[in-house]
Structures are given as C-alpha cells and as structure tokens.
Amino acid sequence: MTQTSPDAPVAVVTGASSGIGAATARTLAAAGYRVVLAARRADRIEALAAEIGGVAHVLDVTDRAAVDSFAAGLDRVDVLINNAGGALGADPVATGNPDDWQAMYDVNVMGTLHVTQALLPKLIESGAGTLVFVSSTAGFTAYEGGGGYVAAKHGTHVIASTLRLELFDKPVRVIEIAPGMVRTDEFSVNRFGGDEAKAAAIYQGVDEPLTADDVADTIGWAVTRPAHVNVDLLVLRPRAQAAQHKVYRTS
Ligand code: 8X3
C-alpha cells in the first residue's frame, strides 16, 4: 500500500471505480496526493483506496444532497478531477431514447456542476487549486449516433470554458482534457447496454486505441505543472485516429 503523508495535498476523483478515473487515482497517489475516490460502487473504490492509501466515498454525483454532504466532510481539496460521465446508446437523434439523453445530461453536465459547485470554495481556499474536466472529443465534434452524448459533452466543455473566465482572478486553474478513442473495460459496453460484440466493433482493427493509463498519465502531467501553468485544453487521441471520423483500421 502506498503511504501518503497526512498533510499531502488532496485530490478528489469522481468516477474513480474504473477506467480513466481509477487510473487517474493511481497516478495522483503515485505523485504524492492523498486521493479521495468518489463513485457509486463501494467494493471497487474501497479496494482501490486500500491499494493506493486513499479514501473511498460512495457518491452518486447526480444527487446534490449527497454531493453537498460529501463536500462538507472534506477538510481540504487541492485538486478536483471531474471524471464521472458516460454514454448511453448510439441511436440517431430521430429515434434516440429521451431517458438516455436525460441520464447523460444528468451525469455529464449536472453531476459535473454539482461536484464543482460544492468543492469550489475549498479549491479557492487551497490557494492553488486545480480543477480538471475530463470531457471528450465529442465535446467539439458531432457524429452520427452520438447526438445525446455529443450534446452532453458539449455541456461539460462549456462548464470548463466558462469557469476559466469566471475564475480568472481566483487561485484556481481550469484544465480540460478531451480524449478521443480510449478503450476501457466499461465505456463502450455501457453505451451498448452490455453488448460486448457491439462494443468491441468500435475498436475493430484499430492499432492501439488509447488506454485509461494514457489519459491518466496526461492528467497527471497537467496537474503536476507549476501552479501558474494552466493547460487550458488538451485533445488526446490515438495515432490511428486523425479526426473523429478518420480512423485507420487494419481490418
Ligand atoms: C469518447 C469519445 O468518440 O466515443 O468520449 O465520442 S467518442
């Protein structure tokens, strides 16, 4: 188990139970942060917290009362990684399920808003806070079947870019990391309602999609720059993905 000093800076990671969130928690713990892992699945975050010397807190970011009570229990927050999010469905706009759209808006936009609002005073109090938004290339580019997710991730992007303006005179930097094709255990499987074959088809023939560790490594780099260095927006794709639709496939 990693030993973290009790007066180490504190990093809160949402969606820390798997994928980019779990990898980021490991990266930040290795960089000396005391990591607070927030996610819905207790067993996963408790195991990871034990591994990295962090703290697990069961949290649904769409539940504002729960987010407020989570925030009230934290003494200090130096870094917030707004990572909780996800996609549901890949239907055309004409036939997309409104419940899926609502759920995507709730987690990618409202969940991000709730956690950010609740922790912002502590980030400011820290004197050198870092607010990271894990958005997506879907926050900039529409694609067929992506409507609900693209709309929601545009929302995540707008929260980040608006806050950077509004916090210009506060000691908090606002970093947006926008990954393209990342192969994680859950993102595409969740999107397709557990259909492993449909999920696997997304990455068919793609030589080395990004991994959660690739994204976590980039987040760790951005967070550990000197406090005056603000990596505003960093778009990260695998070499095989030149643009959202232009993906090199060997099969
Ligand atoms: C994931 C990228 O291309 O599936 O955020 O929208 S994409």
Short mmCIF file of C-alpha atoms and ligand atoms in Angstrom, two decimals:
data_model
loop_
_atom_site.label_atom_id
_atom_site.label_comp_id
_atom_site.label_asym_id
_atom_site.label_seq_id
_atom_site.Cartn_x
_atom_site.Cartn_y
_atom_site.Cartn_z
CA MET A 1 0.00 0.00 0.00
CA THR A 2 1.19 3.50 -0.84
CA GLN A 3 1.96 5.62 2.24
CA THR A 4 0.62 9.13 1.84
CA SER A 5 1.68 11.86 4.20
CA PRO A 6 -1.25 13.15 6.32
CA ASP A 7 -0.54 16.71 5.17
CA ALA A 8 -0.29 15.74 1.49
CA PRO A 9 -2.43 17.76 -0.93
CA VAL A 10 -5.85 16.22 -1.51
CA ALA A 11 -7.16 15.19 -4.92
CA VAL A 12 -10.81 14.20 -5.36
CA VAL A 13 -11.51 11.92 -8.32
CA THR A 14 -15.10 11.24 -9.39
CA GLY A 15 -15.98 8.11 -11.33
CA ALA A 16 -12.97 6.54 -9.64
CA SER A 17 -14.25 2.97 -9.69
CA SER A 18 -12.96 2.07 -13.16
CA GLY A 19 -11.34 3.24 -16.38
CA ILE A 20 -9.84 6.72 -16.56
CA GLY A 21 -10.97 7.60 -13.03
CA ALA A 22 -9.32 4.59 -11.39
CA ALA A 23 -6.14 5.06 -13.44
CA THR A 24 -6.04 8.76 -12.52
CA ALA A 25 -6.46 7.93 -8.83
CA ARG A 26 -3.41 5.65 -9.06
CA THR A 27 -1.39 8.25 -10.96
CA LEU A 28 -2.15 11.04 -8.50
CA ALA A 29 -1.44 8.81 -5.48
CA ALA A 30 1.94 7.98 -7.03
CA ALA A 31 2.53 11.72 -7.47
CA GLY A 32 2.05 12.24 -3.71
CA TYR A 33 -1.60 13.24 -3.46
CA ARG A 34 -3.95 11.89 -0.86
CA VAL A 35 -6.70 10.70 -3.17
CA VAL A 36 -10.40 10.73 -2.30
CA LEU A 37 -12.14 8.26 -4.57
CA ALA A 38 -15.78 9.06 -5.23
CA ALA A 39 -18.04 6.67 -7.14
CA ARG A 40 -21.18 4.61 -6.74
CA ARG A 41 -19.60 1.16 -6.36
CA ALA A 42 -18.28 0.76 -2.81
CA ASP A 43 -16.44 -2.52 -3.32
CA ARG A 44 -14.34 -1.16 -6.17
CA ILE A 45 -13.35 2.14 -4.62
CA GLU A 46 -12.66 0.58 -1.24
CA ALA A 47 -10.27 -1.92 -2.84
CA LEU A 48 -8.53 0.80 -4.82
CA ALA A 49 -8.36 3.13 -1.81
CA ALA A 50 -6.67 0.36 0.19
CA GLU A 51 -4.19 -0.18 -2.65
CA ILE A 52 -3.18 3.47 -3.00
CA GLY A 53 -3.60 4.69 0.57
CA GLY A 54 -6.59 6.81 -0.37
CA VAL A 55 -10.10 7.27 0.98
CA ALA A 56 -13.24 5.82 -0.59
CA HIS A 57 -16.53 7.70 -0.56
CA VAL A 58 -19.64 6.23 -2.12
CA LEU A 59 -21.20 9.00 -4.17
CA ASP A 60 -23.72 9.46 -6.95
CA VAL A 61 -22.71 12.79 -8.47
CA THR A 62 -26.27 13.40 -9.70
CA ASP A 63 -27.53 13.52 -6.09
CA ARG A 64 -26.96 17.11 -4.99
CA ALA A 65 -27.71 16.49 -1.31
CA ALA A 66 -25.20 13.63 -1.26
CA VAL A 67 -22.61 15.77 -3.04
CA ASP A 68 -23.09 18.60 -0.53
CA SER A 69 -22.66 16.27 2.42
CA PHE A 70 -19.57 14.71 0.78
CA ALA A 71 -18.08 18.21 0.37
CA ALA A 72 -18.87 19.15 3.96
CA GLY A 73 -16.84 16.16 5.17
CA LEU A 74 -13.63 17.20 3.40
CA ASP A 75 -11.12 19.37 5.26
CA ARG A 76 -9.16 20.43 2.20
CA VAL A 77 -9.31 19.97 -1.55
CA ASP A 78 -6.40 20.92 -3.80
CA VAL A 79 -7.40 19.09 -6.97
CA LEU A 80 -10.77 18.02 -8.33
CA ILE A 81 -10.90 15.61 -11.26
CA ASN A 82 -14.40 15.77 -12.72
CA ASN A 83 -14.31 12.44 -14.47
CA ALA A 84 -17.70 10.81 -13.79
CA GLY A 85 -19.64 10.59 -17.03
CA GLY A 86 -20.50 8.29 -19.84
CA ALA A 87 -22.54 7.47 -22.92
CA LEU A 88 -25.81 5.59 -23.28
CA GLY A 89 -26.95 4.46 -26.70
CA ALA A 90 -25.81 5.26 -30.23
CA ASP A 91 -29.15 5.94 -31.87
CA PRO A 92 -29.89 8.65 -34.39
CA VAL A 93 -31.47 11.80 -32.97
CA ALA A 94 -34.75 10.81 -34.66
CA THR A 95 -35.10 7.67 -32.56
CA GLY A 96 -32.86 8.23 -29.53
CA ASN A 97 -34.28 7.31 -26.14
CA PRO A 98 -35.12 10.51 -24.20
CA ASP A 99 -34.38 8.68 -20.93
CA ASP A 100 -30.84 8.00 -22.17
CA TRP A 101 -30.43 11.65 -23.16
CA GLN A 102 -31.65 12.75 -19.74
CA ALA A 103 -29.34 10.34 -17.93
CA MET A 104 -26.34 11.53 -19.98
CA TYR A 105 -27.17 15.16 -19.27
CA ASP A 106 -27.60 14.35 -15.59
CA VAL A 107 -24.20 12.74 -15.15
CA ASN A 108 -22.02 14.63 -17.67
CA VAL A 109 -23.45 18.09 -17.04
CA MET A 110 -25.43 18.25 -13.79
CA GLY A 111 -23.14 15.85 -11.92
CA THR A 112 -20.14 17.89 -13.01
CA LEU A 113 -21.91 21.08 -11.94
CA HIS A 114 -22.89 19.70 -8.52
CA VAL A 115 -19.41 18.50 -7.60
CA THR A 116 -17.75 21.62 -8.95
CA GLN A 117 -20.07 23.99 -7.09
CA ALA A 118 -19.74 22.01 -3.87
CA LEU A 119 -15.92 21.85 -3.89
CA LEU A 120 -15.08 25.20 -5.44
CA PRO A 121 -14.86 27.10 -2.12
CA LYS A 122 -12.27 24.59 -0.85
CA LEU A 123 -10.32 24.73 -4.11
CA ILE A 124 -10.16 28.52 -3.77
CA GLU A 125 -9.21 28.25 -0.08
CA SER A 126 -6.30 25.98 -1.01
CA GLY A 127 -4.58 28.99 -2.57
CA ALA A 128 -3.57 26.97 -5.65
CA GLY A 129 -6.50 24.81 -6.71
CA THR A 130 -6.69 22.69 -9.84
CA LEU A 131 -9.99 21.88 -11.46
CA VAL A 132 -9.83 19.23 -14.18
CA PHE A 133 -12.66 18.34 -16.52
CA VAL A 134 -12.40 15.07 -18.40
CA SER A 135 -14.51 15.88 -21.44
CA SER A 136 -14.19 14.22 -24.84
CA THR A 137 -13.60 14.94 -28.48
CA ALA A 138 -17.41 14.55 -28.52
CA GLY A 139 -17.41 17.92 -26.77
CA PHE A 140 -16.34 19.52 -30.06
CA THR A 141 -17.47 17.33 -32.95
CA ALA A 142 -20.86 15.83 -33.82
CA TYR A 143 -21.07 12.32 -35.22
CA GLU A 144 -23.93 10.12 -36.37
CA GLY A 145 -25.46 8.23 -33.49
CA GLY A 146 -23.64 10.40 -30.97
CA GLY A 147 -26.32 13.09 -30.52
CA GLY A 148 -27.14 12.71 -26.83
CA TYR A 149 -23.55 12.14 -25.75
CA VAL A 150 -22.21 14.89 -28.01
CA ALA A 151 -24.78 17.31 -26.59
CA ALA A 152 -23.87 16.38 -23.02
CA LYS A 153 -20.11 16.59 -23.58
CA HIS A 154 -20.50 19.97 -25.26
CA GLY A 155 -22.10 20.91 -21.93
CA THR A 156 -19.09 19.64 -19.97
CA HIS A 157 -16.80 21.67 -22.25
CA VAL A 158 -18.88 24.82 -21.76
CA ILE A 159 -18.77 24.48 -17.97
CA ALA A 160 -14.96 24.32 -18.15
CA SER A 161 -14.52 27.19 -20.57
CA THR A 162 -17.00 29.43 -18.76
CA LEU A 163 -15.46 28.75 -15.36
CA ARG A 164 -11.99 29.58 -16.65
CA LEU A 165 -13.28 33.05 -17.48
CA GLU A 166 -15.25 33.48 -14.27
CA LEU A 167 -12.37 32.35 -12.05
CA PHE A 168 -9.74 34.49 -13.76
CA ASP A 169 -8.96 36.37 -10.54
CA LYS A 170 -9.06 33.32 -8.26
CA PRO A 171 -6.18 30.95 -7.45
CA VAL A 172 -7.75 28.05 -9.33
CA ARG A 173 -6.75 26.84 -12.77
CA VAL A 174 -9.23 25.11 -15.04
CA ILE A 175 -7.91 22.28 -17.18
CA GLU A 176 -9.89 20.36 -19.79
CA ILE A 177 -8.62 17.03 -21.08
CA ALA A 178 -10.54 15.84 -24.15
CA PRO A 179 -9.78 12.24 -25.07
CA GLY A 180 -10.79 10.66 -28.36
CA MET A 181 -10.85 6.88 -28.75
CA VAL A 182 -9.99 5.26 -25.43
CA ARG A 183 -10.52 1.57 -24.89
CA THR A 184 -11.62 0.95 -21.32
CA ASP A 185 -13.38 -2.02 -19.74
CA GLU A 186 -16.71 -0.27 -19.45
CA PHE A 187 -17.27 2.84 -21.61
CA SER A 188 -18.49 1.20 -24.83
CA VAL A 189 -20.02 -1.82 -23.08
CA ASN A 190 -22.18 0.55 -21.02
CA ARG A 191 -23.00 2.58 -24.10
CA PHE A 192 -24.35 -0.51 -25.85
CA GLY A 193 -26.27 -1.84 -22.85
CA GLY A 194 -23.82 -4.65 -22.14
CA ASP A 195 -23.47 -5.82 -25.76
CA GLU A 196 -19.80 -6.85 -25.82
CA ALA A 197 -19.76 -7.51 -29.56
CA LYS A 198 -21.05 -4.04 -30.44
CA ALA A 199 -18.58 -2.53 -28.02
CA ALA A 200 -15.67 -4.49 -29.48
CA ALA A 201 -16.62 -3.38 -33.02
CA ILE A 202 -15.80 0.23 -32.09
CA TYR A 203 -12.13 -0.73 -31.74
CA GLN A 204 -12.06 -3.32 -34.55
CA GLY A 205 -8.76 -3.18 -36.41
CA VAL A 206 -7.58 -0.05 -34.58
CA ASP A 207 -3.93 -0.32 -33.72
CA GLU A 208 -3.62 0.74 -30.10
CA PRO A 209 -6.57 2.84 -29.04
CA LEU A 210 -5.67 5.00 -26.04
CA THR A 211 -5.80 3.28 -22.67
CA ALA A 212 -7.06 4.65 -19.37
CA ASP A 213 -3.41 4.84 -18.27
CA ASP A 214 -2.54 7.02 -21.28
CA VAL A 215 -5.21 9.51 -20.27
CA ALA A 216 -4.30 9.33 -16.59
CA ASP A 217 -0.66 9.96 -17.45
CA THR A 218 -1.69 13.12 -19.34
CA ILE A 219 -3.92 14.29 -16.50
CA GLY A 220 -1.10 13.65 -14.04
CA TRP A 221 1.28 15.69 -16.19
CA ALA A 222 -1.14 18.62 -16.46
CA VAL A 223 -1.90 18.60 -12.71
CA THR A 224 1.76 18.49 -11.70
CA ARG A 225 2.83 21.53 -13.78
CA PRO A 226 3.72 24.54 -11.61
CA ALA A 227 0.56 26.24 -10.29
CA HIS A 228 0.85 29.20 -12.67
CA VAL A 229 0.88 26.92 -15.74
CA ASN A 230 -2.66 26.29 -16.98
CA VAL A 231 -3.08 23.59 -19.61
CA ASP A 232 -6.39 25.05 -20.82
CA LEU A 233 -7.42 22.31 -23.20
CA LEU A 234 -5.60 19.23 -24.31
CA VAL A 235 -7.02 16.95 -27.02
CA LEU A 236 -5.65 13.44 -26.86
CA ARG A 237 -6.18 10.77 -29.50
CA PRO A 238 -4.53 7.54 -30.56
CA ARG A 239 -2.25 7.94 -33.58
CA ALA A 240 -4.73 5.85 -35.60
CA GLN A 241 -7.47 8.46 -35.07
CA ALA A 242 -6.65 11.54 -37.14
CA ALA A 243 -10.11 13.02 -36.55
CA GLN A 244 -13.40 11.85 -35.06
CA HIS A 245 -14.40 10.04 -38.29
CA LYS A 246 -10.97 9.37 -39.74
CA VAL A 247 -9.74 6.21 -38.05
CA TYR A 248 -7.15 3.90 -39.55
CA ARG A 249 -8.28 0.27 -39.29
CA THR A 250 -6.15 -2.68 -40.36
CA SER A 251 -9.24 -4.92 -40.63
C1 8X3 B 1 -15.46 9.12 -26.10
C2 8X3 B 1 -15.09 9.51 -27.49
O1 8X3 B 1 -15.67 9.15 -29.94
O2 8X3 B 1 -16.81 7.74 -28.32
O3 8X3 B 1 -15.64 10.19 -25.26
O4 8X3 B 1 -17.41 10.04 -28.54
S1 8X3 B 1 -16.31 9.09 -28.60
#
